[in-house]
């Protein structure tokens, strides 16, 4: 393979379509035709289109292909769809290993789904590799195109081969007029007024404007690459944290995966008053609209980083009222208001009575999170807690058991010990009712007072050090889009050869606008022309 | 000119692939689970149901079967008799069973222990901090830790049969 020599004498590197010097079409396929020439990348030799010998070439060419990039994007999309067919592993609703769950819940299809690894699709090596390959493609496609394009535009000459000019999409020739010299000067003036940058060589002219618009797509890609790098940075240990913690009013809890502890000094819900609405929004009686969720939070740091499980030594570092969109922020840590369980059961307020007369013997309070072994009612009477099921249900064997460790439906087996019943009198205690052992007439009964309620707030725990970088990437990407969308790179060539004037124009979009601009400028210089867009209706691709 | 271009391209590709290799290694190949087989089990201290302090590292010299469980978990309950049997069989041979209860109250666990006649020590992780530290997912999860504090086997899910527990205990039984 050899370099290509043009009629003008310039030698262009192999793969060149339009001579680097004069623009003469020298590519094999288009040399002898008269159709409109393809101005993509100024007809320069792109590496990926030229060499395919070494491994570096082959890898480069693979990623430099937009076609392959499109295939990869389509595959990534289809895979993403596939991942939503069954729930991902982290959303399995029951505490079962994935190897068992998918087959049990979805049969053979579920088993196949699991075996192919779709239960962890979005973090599977091949899915992530695909995304990364798209990222590489983005970088390589850009470099493969922007470097030659930049060079070509930077060293373009004023004069071109006439072949280049007449084969432009907007092109015409006219005879040299009597006072062509001043008229060309007039055209130059008019174009300058329209913010064209003018280069002149004798009676040839190149007017160009908004070249920067051509860099828009590449700047957009740089933004996307910064964005991707930001996402990859999340993999660095300590850069990203996504956790959740439920805290009861007054409780101090460890913030997962950090050395911090958070205390809720009270969670509250505020509602809008009726008169706060400008219009009647059709609220029925008893309906309310939530105004704020608020957690009065205190953040502590554990300065006693001792053995896990040992008593933490807490030092307050900050306090903040957490509202929706107003997280508690300390260093990199953010705690967002994210969930609530208002009015959850906290303690039962009980009174022990005699079954027959209903006479009250004494009262006691059972803390549902820390029930005691026994409650002393008076000198002689004691209530023992034998069994506690915070979330009561009867299991498959019809035995009492608990569904979870949260007191949603607390049930107890109590034993009342008194001089009358020294062995004790057993009774089931449920929420609002009690049940003696079958066939036994109990001496004691219970009355239920209003139970203690507590609010539980759900806080989303976040750390994201790469967020500024991600936003920066988005910003750059946006600049690139605006550059590419709202400006057009326009060029107008006027060249005089003996007694013929060659007029040609090129833009990357809005050909109609360029055509009008050229016609209007020429008309004002008293050389009316009628241009025909040779590819009206868009460029065939 | 041509040579330098190839070098530049090779360099660009090398930088990209290197970055990605690091990312992929961090994300997938590097085992991020805190507790790994053939590594030391993280030490911790927790109260037992009796109210004593239990520290894992104080068990050096003994094999430890560390079982994470809760009374709401059916397979955990189902394997309790087998664990008790293995505890009885091996407690004189230098192997102990520690059942770590996840976030429940003393009362619930006490009554459970009585129902199932359990004699091995039960430690109470009321704040679930050790459960988080060990990165426990589905329960039961059982760690077989040898006399030097090294994890020899991790069993996730259950119930384990008495036979499979015994087989794993053989891995950690001191000579």
XYZ file of C-alpha atoms in Angstrom:
716
model
C 0.000 0.000 0.000
C 1.253 3.391 -0.842
C 0.410 6.974 -0.249
C -1.750 8.734 -2.822
C -0.573 11.506 -5.037
C -2.999 14.114 -6.302
C -2.876 16.063 -9.556
C -1.827 19.100 -7.549
C 1.306 17.285 -6.563
C 0.466 16.815 -2.919
C 0.960 13.380 -1.438
C -1.735 12.388 1.030
C -1.531 9.385 3.362
C -3.222 6.199 2.341
C -6.951 6.120 2.996
C -7.420 9.767 2.102
C -10.634 10.453 0.198
C -10.180 14.144 -0.542
C -6.681 15.458 -1.226
C -5.361 17.119 1.906
C -4.160 20.112 -0.058
C -6.715 20.911 -2.744
C -9.692 18.780 -1.794
C -9.648 16.972 -5.113
C -11.529 13.690 -4.764
C -8.822 11.034 -4.948
C -10.552 8.150 -3.182
C -10.850 5.208 -5.568
C -14.611 4.901 -5.408
C -15.442 8.542 -5.995
C -12.569 9.713 -8.205
C -14.295 9.459 -11.559
C -17.843 10.304 -10.612
C -19.580 13.627 -10.583
C -21.899 13.097 -7.617
C -21.807 15.238 -4.485
C -18.755 14.338 -2.434
C -19.059 13.107 1.086
C -17.467 15.731 3.296
C -17.458 13.601 6.433
C -14.299 14.221 8.430
C -13.104 16.352 5.516
C -12.239 13.212 3.587
C -9.149 12.565 5.653
C -7.691 9.165 6.340
C -9.045 7.765 9.585
C -6.774 5.285 11.294
C -9.495 2.753 11.834
C -10.476 2.759 8.168
C -6.926 2.394 6.952
C -4.889 -0.128 8.876
C -5.975 -3.498 10.111
C -2.775 -5.428 10.553
C -1.499 -5.494 14.093
C -3.432 -6.444 17.218
C -3.465 -2.817 18.279
C -5.089 -1.973 14.918
C -7.688 -4.685 15.338
C -8.622 -3.728 18.892
C -8.668 -0.088 17.928
C -10.836 -0.697 14.888
C -13.295 -2.786 16.882
C -13.927 0.010 19.335
C -13.757 2.744 16.697
C -16.772 1.340 14.892
C -20.022 3.161 15.558
C -21.853 0.154 14.164
C -20.383 -2.096 16.833
C -21.110 0.560 19.458
C -24.764 0.547 18.419
C -24.906 -3.257 18.647
C -23.376 -3.125 22.109
C -25.890 -0.516 23.251
C -28.780 -2.601 21.896
C -27.479 -5.736 23.639
C -27.085 -3.798 26.893
C -30.672 -2.561 26.561
C -32.060 -6.042 25.911
C -30.068 -7.458 28.824
C -31.383 -4.702 31.084
C -34.923 -5.664 30.088
C -34.184 -9.310 30.846
C -33.053 -8.395 34.355
C -36.555 -7.172 35.177
C -38.356 -10.409 34.311
C -37.874 -11.862 37.803
C -36.772 -9.923 40.872
C -33.056 -9.413 41.341
C -31.443 -11.309 44.199
C -31.446 -8.345 46.559
C -35.217 -7.998 46.178
C -36.094 -11.583 47.013
C -39.015 -11.147 49.418
C -38.207 -14.114 51.668
C -35.061 -15.060 53.524
C -33.995 -17.887 51.283
C -30.815 -18.478 49.336
C -31.149 -17.567 45.664
C -30.274 -21.133 44.659
C -33.509 -22.316 46.264
C -35.773 -19.328 45.789
C -35.871 -18.975 42.001
C -36.678 -22.606 41.347
C -39.331 -22.673 44.058
C -41.027 -19.473 43.014
C -40.773 -19.626 39.223
C -40.117 -23.269 38.369
C -37.831 -24.305 35.549
C -37.660 -20.818 34.050
C -36.605 -19.491 37.424
C -33.899 -22.118 37.730
C -32.543 -21.271 34.277
C -32.702 -17.600 35.195
C -30.636 -18.305 38.293
C -28.146 -20.589 36.577
C -27.485 -18.008 33.867
C -26.742 -15.485 36.578
C -29.611 -13.143 35.667
C -30.507 -12.865 39.368
C -27.531 -10.538 39.735
C -27.580 -9.207 36.214
C -26.722 -5.578 36.792
C -23.594 -6.438 38.722
C -22.601 -9.484 36.678
C -19.154 -9.338 35.122
C -20.416 -9.555 31.555
C -23.023 -6.842 31.963
C -20.554 -4.463 33.544
C -17.954 -5.405 30.914
C -20.482 -4.534 28.231
C -21.065 -1.126 29.788
C -17.331 -0.602 30.040
C -16.879 -1.667 26.408
C -19.437 0.970 25.458
C -17.366 3.432 27.450
C -14.172 2.409 25.650
C -15.988 2.659 22.354
C -16.999 6.192 23.265
C -13.383 7.169 23.878
C -11.936 5.415 20.842
C -14.673 6.511 18.417
C -14.083 10.091 19.500
C -10.305 10.027 19.246
C -10.418 8.208 15.918
C -12.519 10.976 14.442
C -11.650 14.158 16.262
C -7.892 14.075 15.716
C -7.961 13.875 11.903
C -10.917 16.251 11.730
C -9.118 18.816 13.832
C -5.987 18.560 11.738
C -7.886 18.802 8.468
C -9.868 21.863 9.498
C -6.781 23.464 10.947
C -4.678 23.227 7.842
C -7.340 23.732 5.196
C -6.336 25.980 2.334
C -8.204 28.756 0.634
C -7.808 27.443 -2.877
C -9.181 24.124 -3.876
C -9.359 21.920 -6.884
C -12.353 23.011 -8.995
C -13.414 19.402 -8.862
C -13.859 19.772 -5.101
C -15.894 22.932 -5.524
C -18.354 21.824 -8.191
C -19.010 18.589 -6.396
C -20.170 20.327 -3.223
C -23.816 20.004 -2.288
C -24.368 23.749 -2.735
C -22.321 24.792 -5.750
C -22.612 26.838 -8.876
C -20.421 28.500 -11.473
C -20.885 31.859 -13.126
C -18.984 33.906 -15.654
C -16.657 36.577 -14.308
C -18.450 39.917 -14.316
C -17.008 43.202 -15.550
C -16.282 44.613 -12.140
C -15.692 41.344 -10.349
C -12.808 42.688 -8.220
C -14.874 45.288 -6.259
C -17.855 42.959 -6.142
C -15.738 40.294 -4.463
C -14.644 42.950 -1.968
C -18.289 43.742 -1.340
C -19.088 40.049 -0.780
C -16.205 39.877 1.660
C -17.592 42.881 3.566
C -21.064 41.397 3.702
C -19.779 38.048 4.930
C -17.683 39.758 7.593
C -20.820 41.488 8.834
C -22.361 38.074 9.171
C -19.505 37.102 11.442
C -17.668 34.991 8.934
C -13.928 34.762 9.288
C -12.444 35.504 5.888
C -9.254 34.247 4.350
C -8.264 35.593 0.942
C -5.682 34.589 -1.566
C -5.831 36.886 -4.584
C -9.312 36.553 -6.008
C -10.123 33.427 -4.039
C -11.913 33.507 -0.733
C -12.760 31.164 2.102
C -15.371 32.332 4.595
C -15.949 30.249 7.659
C -17.946 30.576 10.859
C -18.813 28.642 14.008
C -16.248 25.938 13.505
C -16.439 25.209 17.250
C -19.849 23.674 16.643
C -18.010 20.690 15.154
C -16.403 19.978 18.533
C -19.803 19.788 20.269
C -20.218 16.008 19.969
C -16.687 15.386 21.191
C -17.080 17.683 24.188
C -20.349 15.900 24.895
C -18.425 12.609 24.817
C -15.754 13.975 27.147
C -18.573 14.867 29.556
C -19.984 11.347 29.329
C -16.531 9.858 29.896
C -16.070 12.019 33.017
C -19.517 10.837 34.112
C -18.509 7.192 33.619
C -15.226 7.695 35.456
C -17.232 9.207 38.317
C -19.408 6.091 38.401
C -16.343 3.839 38.381
C -14.873 5.791 41.294
C -17.790 4.548 43.372
C -16.089 1.171 43.370
C -13.169 2.571 45.358
C -13.642 1.458 48.968
C -15.014 4.277 51.090
C -16.259 6.365 48.160
C -19.809 5.171 48.057
C -22.247 3.956 50.657
C -25.930 3.138 50.267
C -27.502 1.886 53.466
C -30.632 2.199 55.539
C -31.324 2.442 59.239
C -34.569 2.411 61.262
C -34.439 4.402 64.497
C -37.086 4.560 67.221
C -37.761 7.785 69.107
C -35.040 8.135 71.718
C -33.013 5.236 70.369
C -29.326 5.485 69.433
C -28.304 3.214 66.616
C -25.137 2.482 64.706
C -25.051 3.914 61.212
C -24.217 0.823 59.154
C -20.675 0.573 57.790
C -19.506 3.757 59.512
C -18.061 4.739 62.877
C -21.107 6.935 63.543
C -24.190 6.480 65.665
C -27.455 8.300 65.124
C -30.057 9.147 67.729
C -33.606 10.169 66.975
C -34.884 12.714 69.472
C -38.309 12.382 67.980
C -39.963 11.835 64.643
C -43.015 13.881 63.770
C -45.447 14.343 60.939
C -47.063 17.723 60.312
C -50.214 18.208 58.283
C -51.527 21.195 56.365
C -54.255 23.167 58.041
C -57.507 23.532 56.116
C -56.993 27.279 55.672
C -53.553 26.825 54.143
C -55.049 25.738 50.831
C -55.886 28.499 48.387
C -58.459 26.420 46.573
C -60.722 23.702 47.800
C -58.800 20.592 46.843
C -61.698 18.323 47.610
C -60.523 16.927 50.914
C -63.203 14.949 52.628
C -63.775 15.062 56.337
C -60.881 13.461 58.195
C -58.517 13.524 55.224
C -55.249 15.309 55.674
C -52.302 16.277 53.535
C -48.815 15.818 54.881
C -46.696 18.935 55.151
C -43.463 17.644 56.655
C -41.770 14.562 57.974
C -39.233 15.593 60.553
C -36.608 13.637 62.474
C -34.719 15.459 65.189
C -31.430 13.676 64.742
C -28.170 13.733 66.656
C -25.044 12.267 65.148
C -22.376 10.769 67.364
C -18.944 9.518 66.560
C -17.673 6.422 68.283
C -14.281 7.470 69.633
C -13.786 4.096 71.266
C -13.081 2.099 68.107
C -12.533 -0.999 70.169
C -13.658 -4.522 69.731
C -16.880 -4.852 67.737
C -19.782 -5.304 70.079
C -18.073 -3.531 72.951
C -19.749 -0.510 74.490
C -19.263 2.502 72.190
C -17.976 5.777 73.603
C -20.035 8.389 71.841
C -19.217 12.018 71.200
C -21.790 14.260 69.621
C -20.552 15.708 66.351
C -23.629 17.387 64.938
C -27.403 17.655 65.235
C -29.950 18.517 62.595
C -33.658 18.336 61.895
C -33.878 15.992 58.947
C -36.650 16.897 56.514
C -37.340 15.457 53.092
C -34.622 16.880 50.808
C -32.827 18.401 53.794
C -30.524 15.639 54.952
C -28.213 15.661 57.911
C -24.770 16.179 56.465
C -21.492 15.566 58.224
C -18.281 15.284 56.237
C -19.193 12.840 53.454
C -22.072 11.271 55.309
C -25.671 12.113 54.482
C -28.788 10.901 56.280
C -32.006 11.382 54.325
C -35.572 11.176 55.594
C -36.864 8.187 53.738
C -39.398 6.130 55.676
C -41.679 6.247 58.652
C -43.638 3.961 60.900
C -45.518 6.413 63.096
C -47.456 5.165 66.102
C -45.763 1.806 66.360
C -46.320 -0.219 69.488
C -43.668 0.370 72.134
C -45.106 -0.846 75.442
C -48.294 -2.402 76.784
C -49.912 -0.733 79.801
C -51.608 -3.499 81.679
C -53.519 -3.805 84.895
C -54.007 -7.045 86.742
C -57.569 -7.540 87.966
C -59.539 -10.281 89.642
C -61.556 -12.094 87.021
C -64.779 -12.199 89.085
C -65.078 -8.714 90.485
C -62.873 -6.810 88.104
C -61.133 -5.257 91.055
C -57.739 -3.849 90.128
C -54.778 -5.368 91.922
C -52.018 -3.363 90.315
C -50.568 -2.114 87.047
C -47.493 -2.982 85.046
C -45.908 -1.916 81.774
C -44.383 -4.394 79.353
C -41.692 -2.825 77.173
C -42.015 -4.652 73.871
C -38.388 -4.111 72.941
C -36.999 -5.130 76.328
C -39.554 -7.088 78.327
C -38.503 -8.062 81.821
C -38.556 -11.608 83.105
C -41.091 -10.716 85.767
C -43.128 -7.764 87.034
C -43.721 -7.334 90.744
C -47.300 -6.141 91.210
C -47.369 -5.985 94.991
C -45.738 -7.740 97.922
C -47.390 -11.029 97.161
C -48.201 -10.953 93.493
C -45.819 -11.304 90.573
C -46.375 -11.608 86.826
C -43.750 -13.731 85.111
C -43.144 -13.532 81.381
C -42.624 -17.078 80.210
C -42.675 -16.629 76.469
C -42.714 -13.657 74.105
C -43.588 -13.651 70.414
C -43.148 -10.114 69.039
C -44.842 -10.908 65.741
C -47.147 -13.758 66.645
C -48.386 -16.392 64.252
C -49.130 -20.077 64.243
C -46.565 -21.848 62.097
C -47.096 -24.818 59.800
C -47.297 -27.232 62.712
C -49.849 -24.960 64.399
C -47.303 -24.024 67.008
C -46.920 -20.483 68.269
C -43.983 -18.697 66.674
C -42.901 -15.259 65.560
C -42.714 -13.948 62.022
C -40.031 -11.373 62.794
C -38.358 -9.643 65.689
C -40.492 -6.508 65.249
C -43.401 -6.184 67.698
C -46.168 -5.920 65.122
C -48.443 -8.405 66.842
C -47.007 -9.137 70.284
C -48.155 -12.180 72.229
C -46.999 -13.431 75.618
C -47.430 -16.396 77.868
C -47.674 -14.923 81.341
C -47.655 -16.683 84.672
C -49.316 -14.934 87.593
C -47.861 -16.063 90.926
C -49.627 -15.167 94.176
C -50.405 -16.810 97.550
C -53.654 -18.134 96.039
C -51.806 -19.800 93.174
C -48.238 -20.474 94.322
C -47.548 -22.589 91.229
C -48.749 -19.768 89.058
C -51.622 -19.341 86.693
C -50.720 -19.360 83.019
C -52.415 -17.195 80.458
C -51.939 -16.177 76.823
C -51.853 -12.431 76.380
C -52.535 -10.978 72.960
C -53.075 -7.450 71.810
C -56.317 -6.480 73.557
C -57.320 -9.945 74.715
C -56.187 -12.803 76.907
C -56.815 -16.509 76.929
C -56.500 -18.856 79.915
C -55.373 -22.418 79.437
C -58.258 -24.549 78.120
C -60.663 -25.772 80.788
C -59.168 -23.688 83.565
C -61.081 -21.040 85.452
C -58.550 -18.309 86.078
C -58.587 -16.117 89.139
C -56.865 -13.262 87.436
C -57.710 -11.235 84.416
C -56.216 -8.227 82.640
C -57.322 -4.805 81.596
C -55.689 -3.003 78.708
C -54.984 0.695 78.917
C -53.841 2.713 75.935
C -50.461 1.226 74.906
C -47.353 3.399 74.596
C -46.677 4.279 71.000
C -43.450 5.302 69.428
C -42.465 6.638 66.056
C -39.860 4.890 63.988
C -38.040 6.871 61.368
C -36.346 5.370 58.341
C -33.134 7.082 57.360
C -31.323 6.491 54.118
C -27.562 6.496 54.652
C -25.513 7.815 51.772
C -21.936 8.602 51.016
C -21.010 9.602 47.500
C -17.662 11.259 46.996
C -17.841 11.020 43.228
C -21.045 13.049 42.938
C -19.289 16.375 42.160
C -17.392 14.636 39.378
C -20.603 13.129 38.029
C -22.328 16.515 38.016
C -19.282 18.070 36.374
C -19.447 15.415 33.659
C -23.149 16.168 33.106
C -22.370 19.868 32.856
C -19.613 19.359 30.264
C -21.861 17.004 28.347
C -24.584 19.669 28.285
C -22.162 22.295 26.989
C -21.204 19.905 24.202
C -24.845 19.323 23.289
C -25.611 23.049 23.184
C -22.552 23.713 21.028
C -23.517 21.022 18.588
C -27.224 21.788 18.441
C -27.449 25.559 18.332
C -24.610 26.474 15.984
C -23.694 25.308 12.519
C -20.294 25.173 10.965
C -20.657 27.056 7.675
C -18.082 27.502 4.943
C -18.343 29.407 1.686
C -15.742 29.141 -1.040
C -15.419 31.649 -3.867
C -12.677 30.942 -6.356
C -11.894 32.598 -9.665
C -10.260 30.532 -12.374
C -9.673 32.490 -15.621
C -13.164 33.716 -16.491
C -15.229 31.397 -14.281
C -16.321 32.043 -10.725
C -16.779 28.955 -8.603
C -19.150 29.393 -5.697
C -19.638 26.584 -3.194
C -20.907 26.192 0.325
C -20.850 23.576 3.037
C -22.476 23.259 6.415
C -23.047 20.420 8.850
C -26.712 21.187 9.219
C -29.418 23.628 8.157
C -28.544 23.677 4.473
C -31.567 25.815 3.761
C -30.176 28.534 6.006
C -26.800 28.464 4.305
C -28.420 28.558 0.874
C -30.448 31.622 1.813
C -27.426 33.303 3.322
C -25.328 32.744 0.198
C -28.073 33.907 -2.133
C -28.797 37.001 -0.104
C -25.126 37.993 0.133
C -24.597 37.522 -3.613
C -27.737 39.457 -4.385
C -26.599 42.382 -2.302
C -23.318 42.356 -4.210
C -25.356 42.505 -7.452
C -24.430 39.011 -8.592
C -27.724 37.232 -8.167
C -27.344 33.453 -8.100
C -29.824 30.668 -7.896
C -28.499 27.807 -5.836
C -29.950 24.338 -5.886
C -29.531 22.043 -2.934
C -28.441 18.864 -4.702
C -29.533 16.642 -1.875
C -32.659 18.399 -0.758
C -34.504 16.483 1.878
C -31.459 15.428 3.774
C -28.217 13.721 3.198
C -28.551 10.089 2.154
C -26.587 8.005 4.547
C 5.113 9.176 12.224
C 3.277 5.906 11.708
C 5.231 4.215 14.453
C 4.534 6.997 16.948
C 0.846 6.798 16.137
C 0.740 3.097 16.877
C 2.550 3.765 20.126
C 0.084 6.484 21.077
C -2.880 4.289 20.280
C -1.403 1.359 22.162
C -0.807 3.666 25.122
C -4.390 4.975 25.059
C -5.780 1.443 24.920
C -3.398 0.313 27.661
C -4.486 3.122 30.003
C -8.166 2.393 29.392
C -7.787 -1.343 29.911
C -5.656 -0.867 33.003
C -8.252 1.418 34.579
C -10.995 -1.029 33.776
C -9.012 -3.992 35.041
C -8.572 -2.229 38.383
C -12.284 -1.400 38.539
C -13.376 -4.917 37.609
C -10.924 -6.436 40.074
C -12.248 -4.252 42.865
C -15.842 -4.949 41.997
C -15.866 -8.641 41.218
C -12.695 -10.576 41.724
C -11.718 -9.203 45.093
C -13.853 -10.971 47.648
C -15.426 -8.207 49.656
C -17.103 -10.417 52.219
C -15.638 -9.569 55.561
C -15.301 -13.143 56.613
C -13.567 -15.549 54.281
C -12.564 -19.162 54.476
C -8.933 -19.577 55.592
C -8.956 -16.104 57.104
C -9.326 -15.099 60.710
C -12.865 -14.647 61.973
C -13.342 -11.041 63.150
C -13.215 -10.860 66.911
C -16.160 -9.483 68.850
C -17.548 -9.265 72.340
C -21.219 -9.756 73.220
C -23.296 -10.537 76.309
C -24.524 -14.083 76.685
C -28.080 -14.905 77.644
C -26.780 -15.542 81.169
C -25.397 -12.007 81.260
C -21.694 -12.889 80.966
C -19.369 -11.362 78.405
C -18.414 -13.607 75.545
C -15.327 -12.818 73.464
C -14.594 -14.906 70.423
C -10.807 -14.711 70.729
C -10.999 -16.183 74.213
C -12.047 -19.432 72.592
C -8.581 -19.962 71.056
C -7.551 -23.540 71.459
C -11.074 -24.725 70.818
C -12.955 -25.260 67.619
C -15.994 -22.958 67.448
C -19.241 -23.503 65.573
C -20.678 -19.973 65.313
C -24.326 -20.071 64.300
C -26.308 -16.901 63.413
C -30.024 -17.411 64.003
C -33.388 -15.961 65.035
C -36.523 -17.509 66.503
C -38.566 -16.352 63.506
C -36.452 -18.394 61.134
C -37.831 -21.861 60.521
C -34.662 -23.561 59.200
C -32.749 -22.111 62.179
C -35.184 -23.780 64.540
C -35.067 -27.003 62.556
C -31.308 -27.375 62.892
C -31.188 -26.545 66.611
C -31.626 -30.165 67.829
C -28.782 -31.274 65.527
C -26.544 -28.483 66.817
C -27.356 -29.481 70.383
C -26.523 -33.113 69.609
C -23.198 -32.167 68.034
C -22.433 -29.896 71.002
C -23.005 -32.794 73.402
C -20.901 -35.137 71.268
C -17.913 -32.846 70.893
C -17.836 -30.546 73.897
C -15.328 -32.801 75.600
C -13.215 -32.928 72.468
C -12.489 -29.223 72.320
C -15.320 -28.049 70.077
C -18.002 -25.650 71.232
C -21.181 -24.325 69.670
C -22.057 -20.626 70.001
C -25.498 -19.539 68.829
C -25.606 -15.827 68.024
C -29.156 -14.524 68.235
C -29.950 -11.641 65.912
C -31.678 -8.715 67.619
C -34.231 -10.439 69.837
C -35.205 -9.980 73.443
C -33.883 -12.070 76.301
C -37.382 -13.254 77.171
C -38.084 -14.672 73.721
C -34.741 -16.406 73.506
C -34.924 -17.800 77.033
C -38.254 -19.426 76.389
C -36.972 -20.730 73.070
C -33.937 -22.237 74.758
C -36.159 -23.999 77.235
C -38.483 -25.313 74.558
C -35.579 -26.804 72.628
C -33.518 -27.824 75.686
C -30.445 -26.045 74.419
C -27.346 -26.145 76.612
C -24.746 -24.416 74.429
C -24.029 -20.727 75.057
C -26.275 -18.222 73.305
C -24.940 -14.699 72.707
C -27.276 -11.761 72.152
C -26.552 -9.371 69.293
C -29.334 -7.013 70.269
C -28.096 -4.119 68.121
C -27.289 -6.422 65.192
C -23.821 -4.901 64.977
C -21.995 -8.210 64.760
C -24.557 -9.443 62.235
C -23.652 -6.418 60.118
C -19.941 -6.906 60.757
C -20.109 -10.462 59.444
C -22.280 -9.316 56.536
C -24.951 -11.887 57.281
C -27.525 -12.331 54.517
C -29.948 -15.229 54.746
C -29.984 -17.126 58.030
C -29.056 -19.565 59.381
C -25.424 -18.902 58.572
C -22.830 -20.991 60.332
C -19.069 -20.483 60.606
C -16.757 -23.326 61.523
C -13.736 -21.742 63.189
C -10.647 -23.734 64.170
C -8.525 -23.523 67.321
C -6.442 -20.687 65.844
C -9.483 -18.562 65.066
C -9.341 -19.344 61.343
C -12.606 -19.881 59.459
C -12.537 -23.310 57.844
C -16.036 -23.504 56.433
C -19.048 -21.240 55.957
C -22.510 -22.735 55.561
C -25.213 -20.343 54.383
C -28.780 -21.566 54.683
C -30.169 -24.613 56.363
C -31.280 -26.669 58.080
C -28.004 -28.563 58.302
C -28.243 -32.245 59.114
C -26.439 -33.653 62.101
C -24.195 -35.522 59.677
C -23.140 -32.418 57.757
C -22.466 -30.507 60.977
C -20.343 -33.407 62.241
C -18.430 -33.525 58.950
C -17.625 -29.840 59.226
C -16.742 -30.128 62.896
C -14.072 -32.658 61.914
C -12.377 -29.805 60.018
C -11.983 -27.732 63.164
C -11.528 -30.349 65.873
C -8.196 -29.712 67.615
C -5.705 -32.582 67.243
